[in-house]
Coordinates of C-alpha atoms and ligand atoms in Angstrom, one line a residue:
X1 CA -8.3 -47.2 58.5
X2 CA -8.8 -44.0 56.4
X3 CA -5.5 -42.4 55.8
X4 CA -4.6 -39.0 54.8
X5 CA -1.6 -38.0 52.7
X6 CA -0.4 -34.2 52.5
X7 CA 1.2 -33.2 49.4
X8 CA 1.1 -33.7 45.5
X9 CA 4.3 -34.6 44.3
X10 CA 5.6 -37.7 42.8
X11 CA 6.7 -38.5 46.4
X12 CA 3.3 -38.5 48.0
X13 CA 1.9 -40.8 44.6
X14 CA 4.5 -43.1 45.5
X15 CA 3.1 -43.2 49.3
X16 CA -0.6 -43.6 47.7
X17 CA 0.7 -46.0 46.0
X18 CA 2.7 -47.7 48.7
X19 CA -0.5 -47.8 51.1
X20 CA -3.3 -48.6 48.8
X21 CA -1.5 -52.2 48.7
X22 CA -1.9 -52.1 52.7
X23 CA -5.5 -54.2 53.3
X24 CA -5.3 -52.3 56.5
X25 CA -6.0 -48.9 54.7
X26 CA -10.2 -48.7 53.5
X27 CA -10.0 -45.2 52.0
X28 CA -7.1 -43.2 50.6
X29 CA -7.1 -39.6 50.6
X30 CA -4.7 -37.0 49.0
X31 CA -4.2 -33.3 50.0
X32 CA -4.3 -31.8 47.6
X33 CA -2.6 -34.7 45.2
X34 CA -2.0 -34.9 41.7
X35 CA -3.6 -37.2 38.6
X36 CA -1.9 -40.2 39.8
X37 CA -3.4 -39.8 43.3
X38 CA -6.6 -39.5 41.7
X39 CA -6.6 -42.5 40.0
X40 CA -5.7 -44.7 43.3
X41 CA -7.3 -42.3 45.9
X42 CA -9.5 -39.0 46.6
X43 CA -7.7 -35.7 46.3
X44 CA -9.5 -33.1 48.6
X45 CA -8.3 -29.2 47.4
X46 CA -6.5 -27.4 50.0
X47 CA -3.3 -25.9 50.8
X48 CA -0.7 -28.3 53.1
X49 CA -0.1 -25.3 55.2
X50 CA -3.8 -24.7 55.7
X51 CA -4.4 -26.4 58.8
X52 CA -8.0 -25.6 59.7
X53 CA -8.7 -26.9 56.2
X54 CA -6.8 -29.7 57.3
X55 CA -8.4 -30.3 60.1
X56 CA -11.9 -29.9 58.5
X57 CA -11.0 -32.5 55.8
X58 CA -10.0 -34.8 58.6
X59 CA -12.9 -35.1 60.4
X60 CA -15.5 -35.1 57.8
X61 CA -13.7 -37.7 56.2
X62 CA -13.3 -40.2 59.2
X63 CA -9.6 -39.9 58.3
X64 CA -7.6 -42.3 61.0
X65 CA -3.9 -41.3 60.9
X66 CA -1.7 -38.6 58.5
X67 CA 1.1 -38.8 56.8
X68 CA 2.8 -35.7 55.5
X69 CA 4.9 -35.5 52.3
X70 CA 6.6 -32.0 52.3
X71 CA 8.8 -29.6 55.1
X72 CA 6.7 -27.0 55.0
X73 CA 3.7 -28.3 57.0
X74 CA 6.3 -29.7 59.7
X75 CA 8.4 -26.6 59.6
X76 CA 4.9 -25.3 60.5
X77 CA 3.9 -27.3 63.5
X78 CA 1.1 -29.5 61.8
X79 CA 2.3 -32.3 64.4
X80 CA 1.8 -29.7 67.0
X81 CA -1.6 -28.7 65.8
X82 CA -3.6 -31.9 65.9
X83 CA -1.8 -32.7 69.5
X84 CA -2.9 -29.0 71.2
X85 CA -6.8 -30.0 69.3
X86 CA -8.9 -32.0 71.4
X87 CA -10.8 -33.7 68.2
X88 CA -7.5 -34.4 66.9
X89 CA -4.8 -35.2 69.3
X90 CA -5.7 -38.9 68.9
X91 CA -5.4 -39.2 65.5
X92 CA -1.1 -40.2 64.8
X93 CA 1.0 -37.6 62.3
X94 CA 3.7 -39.3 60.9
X95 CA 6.6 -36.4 60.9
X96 CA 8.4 -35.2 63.8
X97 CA 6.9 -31.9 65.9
X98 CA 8.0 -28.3 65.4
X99 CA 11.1 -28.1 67.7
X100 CA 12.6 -31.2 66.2
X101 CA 11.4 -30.2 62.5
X102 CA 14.3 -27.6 63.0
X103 CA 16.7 -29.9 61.8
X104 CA 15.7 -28.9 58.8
X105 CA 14.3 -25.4 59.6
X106 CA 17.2 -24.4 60.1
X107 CA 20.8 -25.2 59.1
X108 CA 22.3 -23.4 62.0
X109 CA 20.2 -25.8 64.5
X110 CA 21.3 -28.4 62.7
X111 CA 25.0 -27.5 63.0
X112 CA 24.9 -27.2 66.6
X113 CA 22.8 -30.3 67.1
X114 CA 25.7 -32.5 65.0
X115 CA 28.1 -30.7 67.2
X116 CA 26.2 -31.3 71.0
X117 CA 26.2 -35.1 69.6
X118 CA 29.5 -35.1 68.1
X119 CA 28.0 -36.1 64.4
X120 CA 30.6 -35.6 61.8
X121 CA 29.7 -33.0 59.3
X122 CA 31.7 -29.9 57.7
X123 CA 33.0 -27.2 60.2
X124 CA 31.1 -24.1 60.3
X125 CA 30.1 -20.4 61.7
X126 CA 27.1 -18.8 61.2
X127 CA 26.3 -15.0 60.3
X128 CA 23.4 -12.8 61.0
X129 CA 23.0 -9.4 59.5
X130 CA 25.1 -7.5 62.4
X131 CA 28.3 -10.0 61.9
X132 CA 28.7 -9.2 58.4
X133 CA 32.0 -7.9 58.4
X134 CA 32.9 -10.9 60.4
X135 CA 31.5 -13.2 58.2
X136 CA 33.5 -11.4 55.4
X137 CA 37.1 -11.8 57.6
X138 CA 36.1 -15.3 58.4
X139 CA 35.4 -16.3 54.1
X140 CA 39.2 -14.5 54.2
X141 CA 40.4 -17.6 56.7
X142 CA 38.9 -20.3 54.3
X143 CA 40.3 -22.1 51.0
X144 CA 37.6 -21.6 48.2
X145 CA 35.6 -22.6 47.1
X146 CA 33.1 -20.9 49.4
X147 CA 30.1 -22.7 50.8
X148 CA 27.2 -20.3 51.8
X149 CA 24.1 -21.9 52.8
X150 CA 20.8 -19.5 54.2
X151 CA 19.6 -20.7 57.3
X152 CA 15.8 -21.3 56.8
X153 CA 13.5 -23.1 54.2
X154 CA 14.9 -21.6 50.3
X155 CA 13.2 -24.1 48.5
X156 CA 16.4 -26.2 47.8
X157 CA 18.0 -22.9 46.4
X158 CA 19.4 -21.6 49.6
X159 CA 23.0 -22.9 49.1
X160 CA 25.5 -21.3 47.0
X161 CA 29.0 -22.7 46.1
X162 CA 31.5 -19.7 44.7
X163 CA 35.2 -20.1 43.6
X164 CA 36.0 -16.4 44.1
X165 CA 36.0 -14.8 47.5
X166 CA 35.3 -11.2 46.3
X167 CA 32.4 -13.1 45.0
X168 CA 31.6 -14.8 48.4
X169 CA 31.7 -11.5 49.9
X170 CA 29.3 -9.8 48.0
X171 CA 26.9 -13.1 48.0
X172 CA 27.3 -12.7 51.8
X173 CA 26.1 -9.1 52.2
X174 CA 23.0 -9.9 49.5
X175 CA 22.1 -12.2 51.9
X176 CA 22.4 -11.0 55.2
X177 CA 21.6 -7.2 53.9
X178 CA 19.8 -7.6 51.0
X179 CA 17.5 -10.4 52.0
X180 CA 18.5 -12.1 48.7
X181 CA 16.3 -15.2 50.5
X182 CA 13.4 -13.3 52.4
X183 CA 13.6 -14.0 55.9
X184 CA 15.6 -17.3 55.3
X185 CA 18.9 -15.7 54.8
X186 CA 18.3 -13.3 58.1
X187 CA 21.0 -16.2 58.8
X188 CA 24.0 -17.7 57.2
X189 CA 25.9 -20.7 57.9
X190 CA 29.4 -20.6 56.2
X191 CA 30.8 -23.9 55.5
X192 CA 34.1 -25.8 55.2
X193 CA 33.6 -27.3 51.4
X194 CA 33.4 -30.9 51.4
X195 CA 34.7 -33.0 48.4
X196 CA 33.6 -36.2 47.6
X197 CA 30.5 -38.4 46.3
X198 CA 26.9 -37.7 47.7
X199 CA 24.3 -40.0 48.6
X200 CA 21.2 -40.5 50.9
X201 CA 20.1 -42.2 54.0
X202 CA 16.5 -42.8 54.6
X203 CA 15.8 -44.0 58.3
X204 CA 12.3 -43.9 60.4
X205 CA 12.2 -43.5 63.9
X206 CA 9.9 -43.7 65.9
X207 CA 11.6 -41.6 68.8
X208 CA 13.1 -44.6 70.8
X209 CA 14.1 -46.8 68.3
X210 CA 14.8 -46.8 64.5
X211 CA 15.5 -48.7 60.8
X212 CA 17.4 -47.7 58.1
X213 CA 15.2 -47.6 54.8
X214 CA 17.8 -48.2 51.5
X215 CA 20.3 -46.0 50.8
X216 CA 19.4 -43.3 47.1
X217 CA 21.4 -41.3 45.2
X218 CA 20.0 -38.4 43.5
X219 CA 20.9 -36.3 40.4
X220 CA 20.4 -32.5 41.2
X221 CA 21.6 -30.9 38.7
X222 CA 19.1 -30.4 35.7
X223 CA 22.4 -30.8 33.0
X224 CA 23.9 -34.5 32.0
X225 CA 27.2 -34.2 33.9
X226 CA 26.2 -32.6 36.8
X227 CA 26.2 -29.1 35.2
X228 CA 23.7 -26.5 35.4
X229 CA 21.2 -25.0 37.8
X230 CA 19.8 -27.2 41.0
X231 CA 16.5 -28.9 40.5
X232 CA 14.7 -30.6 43.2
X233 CA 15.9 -34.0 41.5
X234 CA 16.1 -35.3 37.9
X235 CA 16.8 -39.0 38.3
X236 CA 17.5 -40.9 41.4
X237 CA 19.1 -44.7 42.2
X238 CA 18.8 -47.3 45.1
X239 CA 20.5 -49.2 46.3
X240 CA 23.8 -46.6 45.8
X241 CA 26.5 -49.4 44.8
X242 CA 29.2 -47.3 46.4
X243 CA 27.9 -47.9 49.9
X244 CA 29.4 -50.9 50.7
X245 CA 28.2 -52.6 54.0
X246 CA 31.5 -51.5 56.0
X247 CA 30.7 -47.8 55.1
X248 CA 27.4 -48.4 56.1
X249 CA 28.4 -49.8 58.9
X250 CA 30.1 -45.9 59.4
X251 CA 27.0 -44.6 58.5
X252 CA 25.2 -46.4 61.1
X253 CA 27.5 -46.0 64.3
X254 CA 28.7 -42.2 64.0
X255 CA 25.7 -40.5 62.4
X256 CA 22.8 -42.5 62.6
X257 CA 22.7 -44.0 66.3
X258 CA 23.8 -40.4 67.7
X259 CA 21.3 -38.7 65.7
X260 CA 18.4 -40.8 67.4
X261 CA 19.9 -40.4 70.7
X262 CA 20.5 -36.9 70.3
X263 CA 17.1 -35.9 69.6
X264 CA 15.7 -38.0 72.7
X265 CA 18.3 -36.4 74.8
X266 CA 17.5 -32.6 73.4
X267 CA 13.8 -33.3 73.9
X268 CA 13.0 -32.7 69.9
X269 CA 9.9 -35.5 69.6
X270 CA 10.2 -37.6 66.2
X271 CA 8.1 -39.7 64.7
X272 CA 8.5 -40.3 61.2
X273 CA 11.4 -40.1 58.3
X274 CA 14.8 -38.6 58.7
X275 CA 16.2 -38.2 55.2
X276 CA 19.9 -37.6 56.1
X277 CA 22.3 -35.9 53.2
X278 CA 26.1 -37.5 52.9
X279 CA 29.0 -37.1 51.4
X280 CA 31.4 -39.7 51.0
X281 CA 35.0 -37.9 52.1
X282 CA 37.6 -40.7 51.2
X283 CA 36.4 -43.2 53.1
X284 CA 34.1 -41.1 55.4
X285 CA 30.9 -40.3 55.9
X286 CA 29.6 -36.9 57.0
X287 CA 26.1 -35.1 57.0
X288 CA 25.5 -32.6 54.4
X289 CA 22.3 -31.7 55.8
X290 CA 18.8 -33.0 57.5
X291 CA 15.8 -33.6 55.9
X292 CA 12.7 -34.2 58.5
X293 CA 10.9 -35.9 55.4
X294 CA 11.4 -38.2 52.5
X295 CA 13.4 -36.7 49.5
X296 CA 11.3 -36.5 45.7
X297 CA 12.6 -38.6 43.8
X298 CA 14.4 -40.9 46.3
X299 CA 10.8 -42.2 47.1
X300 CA 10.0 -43.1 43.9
X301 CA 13.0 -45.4 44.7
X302 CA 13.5 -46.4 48.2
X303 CA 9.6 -47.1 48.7
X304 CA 9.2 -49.5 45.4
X305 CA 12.1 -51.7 47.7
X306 CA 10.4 -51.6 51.1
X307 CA 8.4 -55.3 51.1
X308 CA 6.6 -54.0 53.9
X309 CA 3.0 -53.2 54.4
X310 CA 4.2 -49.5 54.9
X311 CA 1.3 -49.1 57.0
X312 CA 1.9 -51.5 59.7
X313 CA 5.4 -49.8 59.8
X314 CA 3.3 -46.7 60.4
X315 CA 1.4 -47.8 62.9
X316 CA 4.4 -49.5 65.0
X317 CA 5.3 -45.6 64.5
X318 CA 3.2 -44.3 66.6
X319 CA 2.6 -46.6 69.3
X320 CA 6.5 -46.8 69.6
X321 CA 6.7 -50.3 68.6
X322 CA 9.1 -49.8 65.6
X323 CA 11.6 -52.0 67.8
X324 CA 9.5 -55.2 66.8
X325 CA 8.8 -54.4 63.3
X326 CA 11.6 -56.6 61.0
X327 CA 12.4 -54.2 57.6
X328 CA 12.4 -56.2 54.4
X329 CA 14.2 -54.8 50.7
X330 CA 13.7 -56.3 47.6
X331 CA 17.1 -57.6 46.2
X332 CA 16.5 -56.0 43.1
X333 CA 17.6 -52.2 42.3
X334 CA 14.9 -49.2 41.3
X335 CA 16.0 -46.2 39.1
X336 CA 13.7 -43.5 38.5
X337 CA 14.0 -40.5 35.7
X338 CA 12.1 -37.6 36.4
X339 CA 10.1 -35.5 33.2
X340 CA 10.5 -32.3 33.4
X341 CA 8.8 -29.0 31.6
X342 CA 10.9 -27.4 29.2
X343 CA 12.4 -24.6 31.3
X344 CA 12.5 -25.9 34.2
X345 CA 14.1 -24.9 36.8
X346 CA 13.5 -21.5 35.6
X347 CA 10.2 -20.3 33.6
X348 CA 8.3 -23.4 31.8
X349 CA 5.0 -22.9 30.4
X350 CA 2.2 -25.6 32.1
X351 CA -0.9 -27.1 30.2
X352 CA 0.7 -29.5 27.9
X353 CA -1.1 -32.7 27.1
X354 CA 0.7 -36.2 28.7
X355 CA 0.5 -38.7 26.1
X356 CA 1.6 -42.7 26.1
X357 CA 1.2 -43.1 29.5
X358 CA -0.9 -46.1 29.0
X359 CA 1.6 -47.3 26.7
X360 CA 4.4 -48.3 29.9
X361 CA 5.0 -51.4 30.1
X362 CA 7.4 -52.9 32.8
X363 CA 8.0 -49.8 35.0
X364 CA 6.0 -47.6 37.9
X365 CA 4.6 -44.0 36.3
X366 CA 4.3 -41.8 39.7
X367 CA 2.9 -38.5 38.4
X368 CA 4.2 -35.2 40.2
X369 CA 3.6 -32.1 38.7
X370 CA 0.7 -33.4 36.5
X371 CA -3.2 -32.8 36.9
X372 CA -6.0 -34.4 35.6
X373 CA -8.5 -31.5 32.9
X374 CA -11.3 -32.1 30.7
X375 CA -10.2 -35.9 31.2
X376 CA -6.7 -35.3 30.0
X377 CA -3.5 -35.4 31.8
X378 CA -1.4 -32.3 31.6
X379 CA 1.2 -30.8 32.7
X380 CA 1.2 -28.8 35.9
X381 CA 4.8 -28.1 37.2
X382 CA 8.2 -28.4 36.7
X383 CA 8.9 -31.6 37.2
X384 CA 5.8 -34.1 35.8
X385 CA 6.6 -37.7 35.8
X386 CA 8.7 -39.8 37.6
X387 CA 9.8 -43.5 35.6
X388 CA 10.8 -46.1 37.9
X389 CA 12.0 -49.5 36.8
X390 CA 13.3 -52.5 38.9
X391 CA 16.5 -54.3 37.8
X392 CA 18.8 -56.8 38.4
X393 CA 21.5 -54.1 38.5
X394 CA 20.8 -50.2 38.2
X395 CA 22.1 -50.6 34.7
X396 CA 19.1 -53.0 34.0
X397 CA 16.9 -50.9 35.5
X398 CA 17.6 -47.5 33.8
X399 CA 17.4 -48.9 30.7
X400 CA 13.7 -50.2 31.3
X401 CA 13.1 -46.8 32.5
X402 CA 14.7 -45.4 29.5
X403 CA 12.8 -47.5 26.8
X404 CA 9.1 -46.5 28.2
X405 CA 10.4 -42.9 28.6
X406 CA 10.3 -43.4 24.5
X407 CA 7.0 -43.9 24.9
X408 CA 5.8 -41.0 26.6
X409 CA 5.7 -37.6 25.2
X410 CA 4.4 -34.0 25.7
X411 CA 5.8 -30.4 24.3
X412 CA 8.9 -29.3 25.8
X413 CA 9.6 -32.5 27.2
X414 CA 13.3 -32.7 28.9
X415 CA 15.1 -35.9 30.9
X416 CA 18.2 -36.4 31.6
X417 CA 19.9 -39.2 29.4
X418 CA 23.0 -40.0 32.1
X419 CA 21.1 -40.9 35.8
X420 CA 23.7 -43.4 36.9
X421 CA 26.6 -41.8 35.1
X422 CA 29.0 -41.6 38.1
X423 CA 28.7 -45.2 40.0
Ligands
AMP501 P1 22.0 -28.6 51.1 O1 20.7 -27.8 50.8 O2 22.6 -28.3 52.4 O3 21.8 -30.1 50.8 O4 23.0 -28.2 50.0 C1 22.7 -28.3 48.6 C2 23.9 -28.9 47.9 O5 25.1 -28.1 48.0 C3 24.3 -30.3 48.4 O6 23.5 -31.3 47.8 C4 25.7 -30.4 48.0 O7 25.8 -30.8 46.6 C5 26.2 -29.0 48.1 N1 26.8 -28.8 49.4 C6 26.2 -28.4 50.6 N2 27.2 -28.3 51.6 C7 28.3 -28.6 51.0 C8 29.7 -28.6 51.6 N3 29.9 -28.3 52.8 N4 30.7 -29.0 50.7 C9 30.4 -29.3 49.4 N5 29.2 -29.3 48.9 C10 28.2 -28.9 49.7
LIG502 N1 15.7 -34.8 46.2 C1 16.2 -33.9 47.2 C2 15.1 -33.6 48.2 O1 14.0 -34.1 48.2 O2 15.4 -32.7 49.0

């Protein structure tokens, strides 16, 4: 099979490098990838949210079945697409269609779907530019601190978590009035703060049936401690050692099984990941949010664990055999510890030389924001390099990652020295 991967983060490296072990993948392609993905498979240039480009790079390429990396394609409707296109509606997508892509799309669709299927998550109401003052009277019926999250797509920096309610207020109106979001915070969900312990549950359906990947925790914040601005992920671990098998057990029968039964009975068609966000509220799980797609860097985590060939699972995806397929985890735990650019989240400059790499010995380099010039590796984004190391324990593991991160160098470099901290 020729396979096509969309994206070119260290998530989609770790699915190039997840598939090109499948003998039942001939050629690997990336869209538009990174310099790992170039050293394992072809990178073809073009924008995820192109889709005639898309669909031009499919069919000269022979390419047999996509999988996409990022929202924004699915948010989209690339599912959609290559099902309304008579040269491509045979060809599978792994990632749910438009409607159900909503769960993500939209935090207000997701609240109503958790409450249609009675999926415990933190009460809610949402706002839209002619509620305002309502929004403001219903902050005044909450305990802080305040939970404000914008509806649509904010690039992970949609939510905002305030302590003062004169503060709230004010957030509220830049949102709803002041478009501090674009169109994404034409809509506000306000949220009952939750307080616990987060983590992540990975589970692929294939709209009738599903299986639950390993469990990750990741480490937002780009300061050791949990301090600091939101990233997209600095570090992340699996399996989480706090999710013990009666809590998943929890996990399984109130959030997961409704979740798949839900979106068969609302008509929302899914084939592919559900990447479900949790907080653990004393001994209680409930859904922070939906995800219709793996999360970066819990891939470079959850994937190194799956024993299968992820491409048979694939395939059982979309002919709605996932029912037969039997899931396998390595024993072992994987860590990763994301390199970021000096800056980063805010401004960092790009362009820096990656040296060392060849140097790692023992753990898994998946490159994200990293690109290959003049035959050198340099840096291209925010975060760069992703350092996942198995272990007997996370412990183990982290220090593996730790010791080749010594190894690796460019200017500016910046990692967090705790990932693991907290369990
Ligand atoms: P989200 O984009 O919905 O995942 O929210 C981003 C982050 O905000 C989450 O990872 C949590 O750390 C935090 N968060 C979101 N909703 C809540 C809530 N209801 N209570 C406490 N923390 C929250
Ligand atoms: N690491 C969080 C995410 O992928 O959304």
């Amino acid at each position: 099979m020729n396979i096509l991967i969309l994206g070119s983060g260290g998530r989609e490296h770790t699915f190039a490098w997840k598939i090109a072990q499948s003998p039942l993948c001939k050629n690997l392609f990336v869209a538009p990838g990174n310099s790992g993905t170039a050293e394992i498979a072809t990178n073809i240039d073009l924008r995820v949210t192109d889709f005639g480009a898309i669909k031009s790079a499919v069919l000269s390429n022979h390419v047999n079945m996509v999988v996409v990396g990022p929202e924004d394609p699915l948010v989209q409707g690339v599912h959609d697409f290559f099902l309304k296109d008579s040269e491509l509606k045979h060809i599978p997508v792994i990632g749910p269609q438009k409607a159900a892509a909503e769960l993500e799309g939209s935090k207000q669709f997701a609240k109503e779907f958790m409450m249609r299927h009675q999926i415990p998550t933190a009460a809610y109401q949402a706002f839209d530019r002619n509620t305002v003052e309502e929004g403001c009277a219903f902050l005044e019926t909450l305990n802080p601190p305040y939970v404000l999250k914008a509806d649509g797509l904010a690039a992970g920096k949609g939510v905002l978590i305030l302590n003062d309610l004169e503060e709230a207020k004010t957030e509220l109106r830049n949102m709803l009035v002041d478009s501090k979001f674009g169109d994404a915070s034409s809509r506000v969900v306000i949220e009952e703060f939750l307080d616990g312990i987060e983590l992540s549950c990975f589970v692929l359906t294939d709209g009738e049936s599903y299986k639950i990947l390993p469990t990750a925790k990741d480490y937002k914040r780009i300061g050791e401690g949990d301090t600091g601005l939101n990233t997209g992920g600095m570090g992340a671990v699996s399996p989480v050692p706090f999710a013990t098998p009666d809590f998943l057990n929890k996990i399984e029968e109130r959030i997961v099984k409704p979740t798949v039964s839900g979106l068969k009975k609302d008509n929302l068609p899914y084939k592919g990941f559900i990447f479900i966000g949790l907080i653990k509220v004393g001994n209680d799980p409930k859904v922070i949010e939906y995800n219709v797609r793996m999360g970066d860097p819990e891939t470079e985590v959850v994937l190194p664990r799956l024993k299968n060939d992820l491409v048979e699972v694939f395939n059982a995806i979309s002919n709605q055999t996932l029912h037969k397929v039997a899931i396998e985890i390595d024993e072992r735990a994987a860590t990763t510890i994301m390199m970021v650019s000096g800056g980063y989240p805010e401004a960092y400059e790009k362009g820096k030389e990656i040296i060392g790499l060849d140097q790692v010995e023992d753990s898994i380099v998946f490159h994200a924001g990293a690109t290959l010039t003049d035959d050198k590796i340099v840096t291209s984004g925010g975060r760069v390099i992703a350092v996942t190391s198995y272990g007997k324990t996370y412990q183990e593991a982290i220090k593996k990652s730790y010791q080749n991160i010594e190894k690796l160098h460019f200017d500016k470099m910046y990692y967090r020295k705790d990932i693991g901290f907290d369990l």
